[in-house]
Short mmCIF file of C-alpha atoms and ligand atoms in Angstrom, two decimals:
data_model
loop_
_atom_site.label_atom_id
_atom_site.label_comp_id
_atom_site.label_asym_id
_atom_site.label_seq_id
_atom_site.Cartn_x
_atom_site.Cartn_y
_atom_site.Cartn_z
CA MET A 10 15.02 -24.68 11.12
CA SER A 11 11.96 -22.19 10.15
CA ALA A 12 8.41 -24.08 11.53
CA ALA A 13 6.23 -24.13 8.16
CA ALA A 14 5.11 -20.11 7.96
CA PRO A 15 3.98 -18.45 5.22
CA THR A 16 5.28 -16.10 3.97
CA ILE A 17 4.84 -13.52 5.39
CA LYS A 18 5.64 -9.39 3.57
CA PHE A 19 7.00 -7.26 6.78
CA LEU A 20 9.08 -9.89 8.16
CA GLN A 21 12.30 -10.93 7.75
CA GLN A 22 12.69 -14.23 8.71
CA PRO A 23 9.52 -17.12 9.87
CA THR A 24 9.05 -18.09 13.62
CA SER A 25 11.43 -21.19 14.79
CA GLN A 26 10.12 -24.09 15.26
CA ALA A 27 11.87 -23.93 18.30
CA TRP A 28 9.61 -21.18 19.03
CA VAL A 29 6.12 -23.73 18.54
CA GLU A 30 7.51 -26.40 20.83
CA GLN A 31 7.98 -23.44 23.46
CA ALA A 32 4.48 -21.92 22.76
CA LEU A 33 3.17 -25.26 23.10
CA ALA A 34 5.16 -26.43 26.13
CA ASN A 35 3.46 -23.36 28.08
CA LEU A 36 0.11 -23.93 26.84
CA ASP A 37 -1.27 -21.53 30.09
CA THR A 38 1.72 -18.56 30.29
CA ILE A 39 0.91 -18.41 25.91
CA LEU A 40 -2.83 -18.08 26.59
CA LEU A 41 -1.98 -15.62 29.55
CA ASP A 42 0.99 -13.23 27.36
CA HIS A 43 -1.91 -13.71 24.74
CA SER A 44 -3.88 -11.89 26.87
CA HIS A 45 -1.44 -9.25 27.85
CA CYS A 46 -1.13 -8.51 23.73
CA GLU A 47 -4.54 -7.88 22.92
CA ARG A 48 -4.74 -4.91 25.45
CA LYS A 49 -1.32 -3.69 24.97
CA ALA A 50 -2.28 -3.89 20.49
CA ALA A 51 -5.65 -1.70 21.82
CA GLY A 52 -3.08 0.05 24.00
CA VAL A 53 -1.33 1.28 20.66
CA ALA A 54 -4.43 2.11 18.32
CA LEU A 55 -5.43 4.36 21.12
CA ASN A 56 -2.53 6.50 21.95
CA LEU A 57 -1.39 6.21 18.50
CA MET A 58 -4.97 8.44 17.94
CA PHE A 59 -4.68 10.80 20.95
CA ARG A 60 -1.02 12.07 19.76
CA TYR A 61 -2.47 12.46 16.26
CA PRO A 62 -6.54 14.11 17.03
CA SER A 63 -6.54 15.45 13.76
CA SER A 64 -5.34 12.83 11.46
CA ALA A 65 -8.72 11.69 9.92
CA GLU A 66 -7.37 8.49 8.09
CA LEU A 67 -5.37 6.84 11.43
CA VAL A 68 -8.25 7.99 13.75
CA LYS A 69 -10.78 6.02 11.79
CA ALA A 70 -8.70 2.95 11.22
CA LEU A 71 -7.28 3.08 14.05
CA THR A 72 -10.53 3.58 15.46
CA ALA A 73 -11.48 0.33 14.03
CA ILE A 74 -8.21 -2.07 15.31
CA ALA A 75 -8.09 -1.06 18.97
CA LYS A 76 -12.38 -2.23 19.39
CA GLU A 77 -10.38 -5.29 17.52
CA GLU A 78 -7.99 -5.60 19.66
CA LEU A 79 -10.69 -5.07 22.67
CA GLU A 80 -12.88 -7.84 21.15
CA HIS A 81 -9.67 -10.33 21.22
CA PHE A 82 -9.03 -9.89 24.40
CA GLU A 83 -12.32 -10.45 25.87
CA GLN A 84 -12.98 -13.46 23.95
CA VAL A 85 -9.18 -14.96 25.19
CA ASN A 86 -9.54 -13.54 28.87
CA HIS A 87 -13.51 -15.69 28.50
CA ILE A 88 -10.61 -18.72 27.02
CA LEU A 89 -8.40 -18.27 30.57
CA GLU A 90 -12.22 -18.15 32.46
CA GLN A 91 -12.58 -21.29 31.04
CA ARG A 92 -9.10 -22.94 31.88
CA GLY A 93 -8.83 -21.95 35.60
CA ILE A 94 -5.94 -19.39 34.33
CA PRO A 95 -6.29 -16.56 36.29
CA LEU A 96 -5.89 -12.48 35.20
CA LYS A 97 -1.92 -11.12 36.14
CA ALA A 98 0.79 -10.42 35.57
CA LEU A 99 4.26 -11.68 33.44
CA PRO A 100 7.01 -10.00 32.79
CA ALA A 101 7.09 -7.78 28.78
CA PRO A 102 10.07 -9.92 27.01
CA PRO A 103 12.39 -7.30 24.90
CA TYR A 104 10.74 -7.51 22.07
CA GLY A 105 8.26 -4.78 22.23
CA ALA A 106 10.58 -2.36 23.95
CA GLY A 107 13.22 -2.89 21.24
CA LEU A 108 11.21 -2.07 18.74
CA ARG A 109 10.14 0.59 19.87
CA SER A 110 13.58 1.57 21.21
CA GLN A 111 13.65 2.01 16.80
CA ILE A 112 11.29 4.70 17.10
CA ARG A 113 13.08 8.60 16.27
CA PRO A 114 12.08 10.80 18.71
CA GLN A 115 10.81 13.96 16.34
CA GLU A 116 8.43 14.12 14.11
CA PRO A 117 7.61 13.42 11.04
CA HIS A 118 10.27 10.57 11.80
CA ARG A 119 7.92 9.19 15.18
CA MET A 120 4.48 8.60 13.44
CA LEU A 121 7.06 6.43 10.16
CA ASP A 122 8.60 4.70 12.34
CA SER A 123 5.13 4.08 15.63
CA LEU A 124 3.49 2.48 12.07
CA LEU A 125 5.56 0.59 10.94
CA VAL A 126 6.94 -1.16 14.51
CA SER A 127 3.14 -1.80 15.12
CA GLY A 128 2.77 -2.88 11.61
CA LEU A 129 5.65 -5.26 12.62
CA ILE A 130 4.99 -6.51 15.78
CA GLU A 131 0.91 -6.97 14.04
CA ALA A 132 2.30 -9.04 11.16
CA ARG A 133 3.97 -11.64 13.89
CA SER A 134 0.76 -11.83 15.21
CA HIS A 135 -0.56 -13.08 12.80
CA GLU A 136 1.88 -15.17 11.81
CA ARG A 137 2.45 -16.27 15.20
CA LEU A 138 -1.49 -17.46 16.31
CA GLY A 139 -1.44 -18.75 12.46
CA LEU A 140 1.94 -21.37 13.97
CA LEU A 141 -0.34 -21.75 17.37
CA ALA A 142 -3.60 -22.65 15.11
CA ALA A 143 -1.69 -25.00 13.26
CA HIS A 144 -0.10 -26.73 15.87
CA LEU A 145 -3.07 -26.93 17.99
CA ASP A 146 -3.97 -30.82 18.60
CA ASP A 147 -7.13 -28.25 20.58
CA ALA A 148 -9.62 -28.03 17.60
CA GLN A 149 -11.98 -25.25 19.54
CA LEU A 150 -8.44 -23.65 20.21
CA ALA A 151 -6.92 -24.09 17.27
CA LYS A 152 -9.94 -21.92 14.86
CA PHE A 153 -10.86 -19.51 17.36
CA TYR A 154 -6.88 -18.59 16.43
CA ARG A 155 -7.13 -19.59 12.86
CA GLY A 156 -10.19 -16.45 13.12
CA LEU A 157 -7.91 -14.40 15.55
CA MET A 158 -5.66 -14.94 12.21
CA ALA A 159 -6.61 -12.68 9.70
CA SER A 160 -7.77 -10.00 11.81
CA GLU A 161 -4.14 -9.80 12.81
CA ALA A 162 -3.11 -9.82 8.61
CA ARG A 163 -5.92 -7.15 8.47
CA HIS A 164 -3.89 -5.34 11.12
CA TYR A 165 -0.65 -4.86 9.72
CA GLY A 166 -2.42 -4.07 6.08
CA ALA A 167 -3.66 -1.16 7.60
CA TYR A 168 -0.64 -0.10 10.08
CA TRP A 169 0.91 -0.32 5.99
CA ILE A 170 -2.05 2.05 4.27
CA LEU A 171 -1.60 4.54 6.89
CA ALA A 172 1.99 5.11 5.68
CA THR A 173 1.53 5.12 2.78
CA THR A 174 -1.55 7.48 3.68
CA TYR A 175 0.83 9.77 5.51
CA TYR A 176 4.59 8.89 3.81
CA PRO A 177 6.02 8.82 0.58
CA LYS A 178 6.34 5.17 -0.18
CA ASP A 179 9.88 4.81 -0.96
CA GLU A 180 11.03 7.08 2.39
CA VAL A 181 8.25 3.94 4.17
CA ASN A 182 9.65 0.91 2.12
CA ALA A 183 13.40 2.00 2.59
CA ARG A 184 12.35 2.47 6.71
CA LEU A 185 10.56 -0.54 6.60
CA ALA A 186 13.48 -2.66 5.06
CA GLU A 187 15.49 -0.63 8.25
CA LEU A 188 13.11 -2.24 10.60
CA ALA A 189 12.27 -5.36 9.46
CA PRO A 190 15.82 -6.78 9.90
CA ILE A 191 15.93 -5.49 13.38
CA GLU A 192 12.25 -7.59 14.33
CA SER A 193 13.33 -10.16 12.91
CA GLU A 194 16.54 -10.16 15.39
CA LEU A 195 15.19 -9.11 18.37
CA LEU A 196 13.35 -12.51 18.61
CA SER A 197 16.49 -14.74 16.51
CA SER A 198 17.43 -15.64 19.90
CA LEU A 199 14.63 -18.50 21.84
CA HIS A 200 13.40 -15.65 25.16
CA PRO A 201 13.48 -18.00 28.17
CA GLU A 202 10.43 -16.91 29.07
CA PRO A 203 7.51 -18.13 26.41
CA ARG A 204 5.45 -15.33 25.32
CA ILE A 205 4.14 -14.14 21.62
CA HIS A 206 6.80 -12.83 21.63
CA SER A 207 9.93 -14.50 23.08
FE1 LIG B 326 -5.62 -8.91 18.39
FE1 LIG B 327 -4.12 -6.94 15.65
#
């Protein structure tokens, strides 16, 4: 059964109610994992700028995203500090590596796949942060997640626009149609460790 979530372009399957229940029952771990997600999102944007330094549109869009993700990282870390949750490493769920394994190693495919994989991750983050906002009892935390949700929606839009800036729309749509089911499949059975992408 799926949780009550708006249909989000990009995502083939909505998040399950089981994930919402797992997240709410393990909020400290989810908050800590969320901090890791924001740092990784900033890192991915920076890495793409290092890989494609002369792609002006990409550099411009990803500079803005990297800055915003670092701001989110700082904000989540502030919440962790307020709640007495220490920063520490957490084993990553299979989701990220599973998606990255789909990135074809040769250009021009590599850039297209990298942009679409990032777009899918941002879209899923948007959906799941929205579910947290809708289900959290803590009004302040729910408000924080509603704010972040809007940013993540902009981010997946930006990755989509970049893909269609550098590749024909038919090619982008065709590759998205291959990657989106894989993204949903990676989340089809709930990972035992509570994570933003479990
Ligand atoms: Fe973010
Ligand atoms: Fe983001």
